[in-house]
Amino acid sequence: MKNYQITQWCANFIRQQVQEGDLCIDATMGNGNDTLLLSQLCGTSGKVYAFDIQKQALEATQAKLTAENAPENYTLLLESHTNMDKYVGSGSVSCIVFNFGYLPGGDHTLATKAETSIQALTTALSLLKKGGMISLCIYSGGDSGFEEREQILIWLKELDPHRYLVIKSDYYNRPNNPPIPVLVIKN
Ligand SMILES: C[S@@+](CC[C@H](N)C(=O)[O-])C[C@H]1O[C@@H](n2cnc3c(N)ncnc32)[C@H](O)[C@@H]1O
């Protein structure tokens, strides 16, 4: 049995979800691990839009995609994920990945924030096609604090069960505020 990191856990479901030719969004590009995964999965006939507010993240992601010979199917945007609806139409996206928190090795004050995260999540719902999926890695404690986690969990709990399936997993026996993986699937 693997010792699943939260991103590995979510990647299992992302791999099941994304097909060749799909339209995908990495809402929090960071060092580009999720952008690379999405780019490889949706292939040359697919498309990935990736967002981050830090130039350092775009540079790290571009370097990773180049080093890994990723298909040239991506657009890296130095822009907040609250603007993702400027780039794709509603009901068109197969998979949207949110990995909240701060850029590892970067400026912790530029971490995701509850208000903009929920604004972006609300937009993300409208962009998903039927059967589309949002993957969320939610962190708390330390630099992240608890506000963003609490606000996102409240927002998730209130989603209409007729329209969305929300599955929240749990590192049940891990102490010290373990991360929370969540999937949202549009019915
Ligand atoms: C935990 S990192 C993401 C890790 C990334 N998925 C990876 O594979 O390396 C969170 C990222 O969210 C970015 N971020 C913070 N606020 C943002 C916003 N409003 N829009 C887009 N990205 C944002 C941060 O700059 C940081 O790089």
CSV table of C-alpha atoms and ligand atoms in Angstrom, one decimal:
chain,number,residue,atom,x,y,z
A,1,MET,CA,0.0,0.0,0.0
A,2,LYS,CA,1.3,3.4,-0.9
A,3,ASN,CA,1.7,6.2,1.6
A,4,TYR,CA,-0.5,8.6,-0.3
A,5,GLN,CA,0.3,12.3,-0.3
A,6,ILE,CA,-2.8,14.4,-0.8
A,7,THR,CA,-1.7,15.3,-4.3
A,8,GLN,CA,-1.1,11.6,-5.2
A,9,TRP,CA,-4.6,10.8,-3.9
A,10,CYS,CA,-6.2,13.4,-6.0
A,11,ALA,CA,-4.1,12.5,-9.0
A,12,ASN,CA,-5.7,9.1,-9.0
A,13,PHE,CA,-9.1,10.6,-9.7
A,14,ILE,CA,-7.7,13.2,-12.1
A,15,ARG,CA,-6.2,10.3,-14.1
A,16,GLN,CA,-9.6,8.6,-14.2
A,17,GLN,CA,-11.4,11.8,-15.2
A,18,VAL,CA,-9.3,13.4,-17.9
A,19,GLN,CA,-9.5,12.0,-21.5
A,20,GLU,CA,-7.5,12.9,-24.6
A,21,GLY,CA,-9.0,16.1,-26.1
A,22,ASP,CA,-10.4,17.5,-22.8
A,23,LEU,CA,-10.4,21.1,-21.7
A,24,CYS,CA,-8.8,21.5,-18.2
A,25,ILE,CA,-7.9,24.2,-15.8
A,26,ASP,CA,-5.1,24.3,-13.2
A,27,ALA,CA,-6.4,27.0,-10.9
A,28,THR,CA,-3.3,27.2,-8.7
A,29,MET,CA,-0.3,26.5,-10.9
A,30,GLY,CA,2.5,26.7,-8.2
A,31,ASN,CA,5.5,24.6,-9.3
A,32,GLY,CA,3.5,23.0,-12.1
A,33,ASN,CA,2.9,19.4,-11.0
A,34,ASP,CA,-0.8,19.5,-11.7
A,35,THR,CA,-0.4,21.5,-14.9
A,36,LEU,CA,2.0,18.8,-16.2
A,37,LEU,CA,-0.4,16.0,-15.2
A,38,LEU,CA,-3.3,17.7,-17.0
A,39,SER,CA,-1.2,18.5,-20.0
A,40,GLN,CA,-0.1,14.9,-20.4
A,41,LEU,CA,-3.6,13.5,-19.9
A,42,CYS,CA,-5.5,15.7,-22.3
A,43,GLY,CA,-2.8,15.4,-25.0
A,44,THR,CA,-2.2,17.3,-28.2
A,45,SER,CA,-5.9,17.6,-29.0
A,46,GLY,CA,-6.7,18.9,-25.5
A,47,LYS,CA,-6.0,22.3,-23.7
A,48,VAL,CA,-4.9,23.4,-20.3
A,49,TYR,CA,-5.3,26.9,-18.8
A,50,ALA,CA,-3.2,27.4,-15.7
A,51,PHE,CA,-3.4,30.3,-13.3
A,52,ASP,CA,-1.1,31.8,-10.7
A,53,ILE,CA,-0.5,35.3,-9.3
A,54,GLN,CA,3.3,34.8,-8.9
A,55,LYS,CA,5.8,35.1,-11.8
A,56,GLN,CA,8.0,32.6,-9.9
A,57,ALA,CA,5.2,30.0,-10.3
A,58,LEU,CA,4.9,30.6,-14.1
A,59,GLU,CA,8.7,30.3,-14.5
A,60,ALA,CA,8.9,27.1,-12.5
A,61,THR,CA,6.0,25.6,-14.4
A,62,GLN,CA,7.3,26.5,-17.8
A,63,ALA,CA,10.7,25.0,-16.9
A,64,LYS,CA,8.9,21.8,-15.7
A,65,LEU,CA,6.8,21.5,-18.8
A,66,THR,CA,9.8,22.0,-21.1
A,67,ALA,CA,12.0,19.6,-19.1
A,68,GLU,CA,9.2,16.9,-19.3
A,69,ASN,CA,8.5,17.5,-23.0
A,70,ALA,CA,4.8,18.2,-22.3
A,71,PRO,CA,2.5,18.5,-25.3
A,72,GLU,CA,2.2,22.2,-26.3
A,73,ASN,CA,-1.4,22.4,-25.3
A,74,TYR,CA,-1.1,24.8,-22.3
A,75,THR,CA,-1.5,28.5,-21.7
A,76,LEU,CA,0.2,29.8,-18.5
A,77,LEU,CA,-1.5,32.9,-17.1
A,78,LEU,CA,-0.2,35.4,-14.6
A,79,GLU,CA,-3.7,36.1,-13.3
A,80,SER,CA,-6.0,35.3,-10.5
A,81,HIS,CA,-8.1,32.2,-10.8
A,82,THR,CA,-11.1,34.4,-10.2
A,83,ASN,CA,-10.8,35.4,-13.9
A,84,MET,CA,-10.9,31.9,-15.3
A,85,ASP,CA,-14.3,32.5,-17.0
A,86,LYS,CA,-12.5,35.0,-19.3
A,87,TYR,CA,-10.8,32.1,-21.1
A,88,VAL,CA,-13.3,29.2,-21.3
A,89,GLY,CA,-17.0,28.9,-21.9
A,90,SER,CA,-19.6,27.7,-19.4
A,91,GLY,CA,-20.3,24.0,-19.4
A,92,SER,CA,-17.1,23.1,-21.3
A,93,VAL,CA,-14.4,22.0,-18.8
A,94,SER,CA,-13.7,18.4,-17.8
A,95,CYS,CA,-11.4,18.9,-14.8
A,96,ILE,CA,-10.4,21.9,-12.6
A,97,VAL,CA,-7.7,21.5,-10.0
A,98,PHE,CA,-7.3,23.6,-6.9
A,99,ASN,CA,-4.3,23.0,-4.7
A,100,PHE,CA,-4.7,25.8,-2.1
A,101,GLY,CA,-2.1,27.4,0.2
A,102,TYR,CA,1.3,28.9,-0.6
A,103,LEU,CA,3.9,28.2,-3.2
A,104,PRO,CA,6.5,25.8,-1.7
A,105,GLY,CA,9.7,27.7,-1.5
A,106,GLY,CA,7.9,31.0,-2.3
A,107,ASP,CA,6.2,33.9,-0.5
A,108,HIS,CA,3.8,32.5,2.1
A,109,THR,CA,1.9,35.8,2.2
A,110,LEU,CA,0.8,35.2,-1.3
A,111,ALA,CA,-1.2,32.1,-0.4
A,112,THR,CA,-4.7,31.5,-1.6
A,113,LYS,CA,-7.4,33.4,0.5
A,114,ALA,CA,-10.9,32.3,1.5
A,115,GLU,CA,-12.8,35.1,-0.3
A,116,THR,CA,-11.1,34.8,-3.7
A,117,SER,CA,-10.9,31.0,-3.4
A,118,ILE,CA,-14.7,30.7,-3.0
A,119,GLN,CA,-15.3,33.2,-5.7
A,120,ALA,CA,-13.1,31.1,-8.1
A,121,LEU,CA,-14.8,27.9,-6.9
A,122,THR,CA,-18.2,29.3,-7.7
A,123,THR,CA,-17.1,30.3,-11.2
A,124,ALA,CA,-15.5,26.9,-11.6
A,125,LEU,CA,-18.8,25.2,-11.0
A,126,SER,CA,-20.4,27.1,-13.9
A,127,LEU,CA,-17.5,26.2,-16.2
A,128,LEU,CA,-17.7,22.4,-15.6
A,129,LYS,CA,-19.4,20.3,-18.2
A,130,LYS,CA,-21.8,17.5,-17.1
A,131,GLY,CA,-19.8,14.8,-15.4
A,132,GLY,CA,-16.9,17.3,-15.0
A,133,MET,CA,-14.9,17.3,-11.8
A,134,ILE,CA,-13.2,19.8,-9.4
A,135,SER,CA,-10.3,18.4,-7.3
A,136,LEU,CA,-9.5,20.3,-4.1
A,137,CYS,CA,-6.4,19.9,-1.8
A,138,ILE,CA,-7.3,21.9,1.3
A,139,TYR,CA,-4.7,22.8,4.0
A,140,SER,CA,-4.9,24.4,7.4
A,141,GLY,CA,-2.8,25.3,10.4
A,142,GLY,CA,0.6,27.0,10.2
A,143,ASP,CA,0.9,29.7,7.6
A,144,SER,CA,-2.5,28.8,6.1
A,145,GLY,CA,-4.5,29.3,9.3
A,146,PHE,CA,-8.0,27.9,9.5
A,147,GLU,CA,-10.2,30.5,7.9
A,148,GLU,CA,-9.9,29.4,4.3
A,149,ARG,CA,-10.4,25.7,5.2
A,150,GLU,CA,-13.5,26.5,7.3
A,151,GLN,CA,-15.0,28.8,4.6
A,152,ILE,CA,-14.5,26.3,1.8
A,153,LEU,CA,-15.9,23.4,3.9
A,154,ILE,CA,-19.1,25.4,4.6
A,155,TRP,CA,-19.4,26.3,0.9
A,156,LEU,CA,-19.0,22.7,-0.1
A,157,LYS,CA,-21.6,21.5,2.4
A,158,GLU,CA,-24.2,23.9,1.0
A,159,LEU,CA,-23.9,22.7,-2.6
A,160,ASP,CA,-27.2,21.4,-4.0
A,161,PRO,CA,-27.0,17.6,-3.8
A,162,HIS,CA,-29.2,17.3,-6.9
A,163,ARG,CA,-26.6,19.1,-9.0
A,164,TYR,CA,-23.3,18.2,-7.4
A,165,LEU,CA,-21.7,15.1,-5.8
A,166,VAL,CA,-19.2,16.2,-3.1
A,167,ILE,CA,-16.8,13.6,-1.7
A,168,LYS,CA,-14.6,14.6,1.2
A,169,SER,CA,-11.8,12.2,2.2
A,170,ASP,CA,-10.0,12.2,5.6
A,171,TYR,CA,-6.5,11.3,6.8
A,172,TYR,CA,-8.4,9.9,9.8
A,173,ASN,CA,-5.6,8.8,12.1
A,174,ARG,CA,-3.1,11.6,11.3
A,175,PRO,CA,-2.6,14.3,13.9
A,176,ASN,CA,-2.0,18.0,13.5
A,177,ASN,CA,-4.6,19.3,11.0
A,178,PRO,CA,-4.0,16.9,8.1
A,179,PRO,CA,-4.8,18.1,4.6
A,180,ILE,CA,-8.3,17.4,3.2
A,181,PRO,CA,-8.9,16.1,-0.3
A,182,VAL,CA,-12.2,16.8,-1.9
A,183,LEU,CA,-13.9,16.0,-5.2
A,184,VAL,CA,-16.9,17.8,-6.6
A,185,ILE,CA,-18.6,16.2,-9.6
A,186,LYS,CA,-21.3,17.9,-11.6
A,187,ASN,CA,-24.3,15.6,-12.1
B,1,LIG,C1,0.1,25.0,-3.0
B,1,LIG,S1,0.5,26.0,-4.4
B,1,LIG,C2,0.0,25.1,-5.8
B,1,LIG,C3,0.9,23.9,-6.1
B,1,LIG,C4,0.8,23.4,-7.5
B,1,LIG,N1,-0.5,22.9,-7.8
B,1,LIG,C5,1.9,22.5,-7.9
B,1,LIG,O1,1.6,21.5,-8.5
B,1,LIG,O2,3.1,22.8,-7.5
B,1,LIG,C6,-0.7,27.3,-4.3
B,1,LIG,C7,-0.5,28.4,-5.4
B,1,LIG,O3,-1.7,29.2,-5.5
B,1,LIG,C8,-1.3,30.5,-5.9
B,1,LIG,N2,-2.3,31.5,-5.7
B,1,LIG,C9,-2.6,32.2,-4.6
B,1,LIG,N3,-3.7,33.0,-4.9
B,1,LIG,C10,-4.0,32.8,-6.1
B,1,LIG,C11,-5.1,33.3,-7.0
B,1,LIG,N4,-5.9,34.2,-6.5
B,1,LIG,N5,-5.2,32.8,-8.3
B,1,LIG,C12,-4.3,31.9,-8.7
B,1,LIG,N6,-3.3,31.4,-8.0
B,1,LIG,C13,-3.2,31.8,-6.7
B,1,LIG,C14,0.0,30.7,-5.1
B,1,LIG,O4,0.8,31.7,-5.7
B,1,LIG,C15,0.7,29.3,-5.1
B,1,LIG,O5,1.6,29.2,-6.1
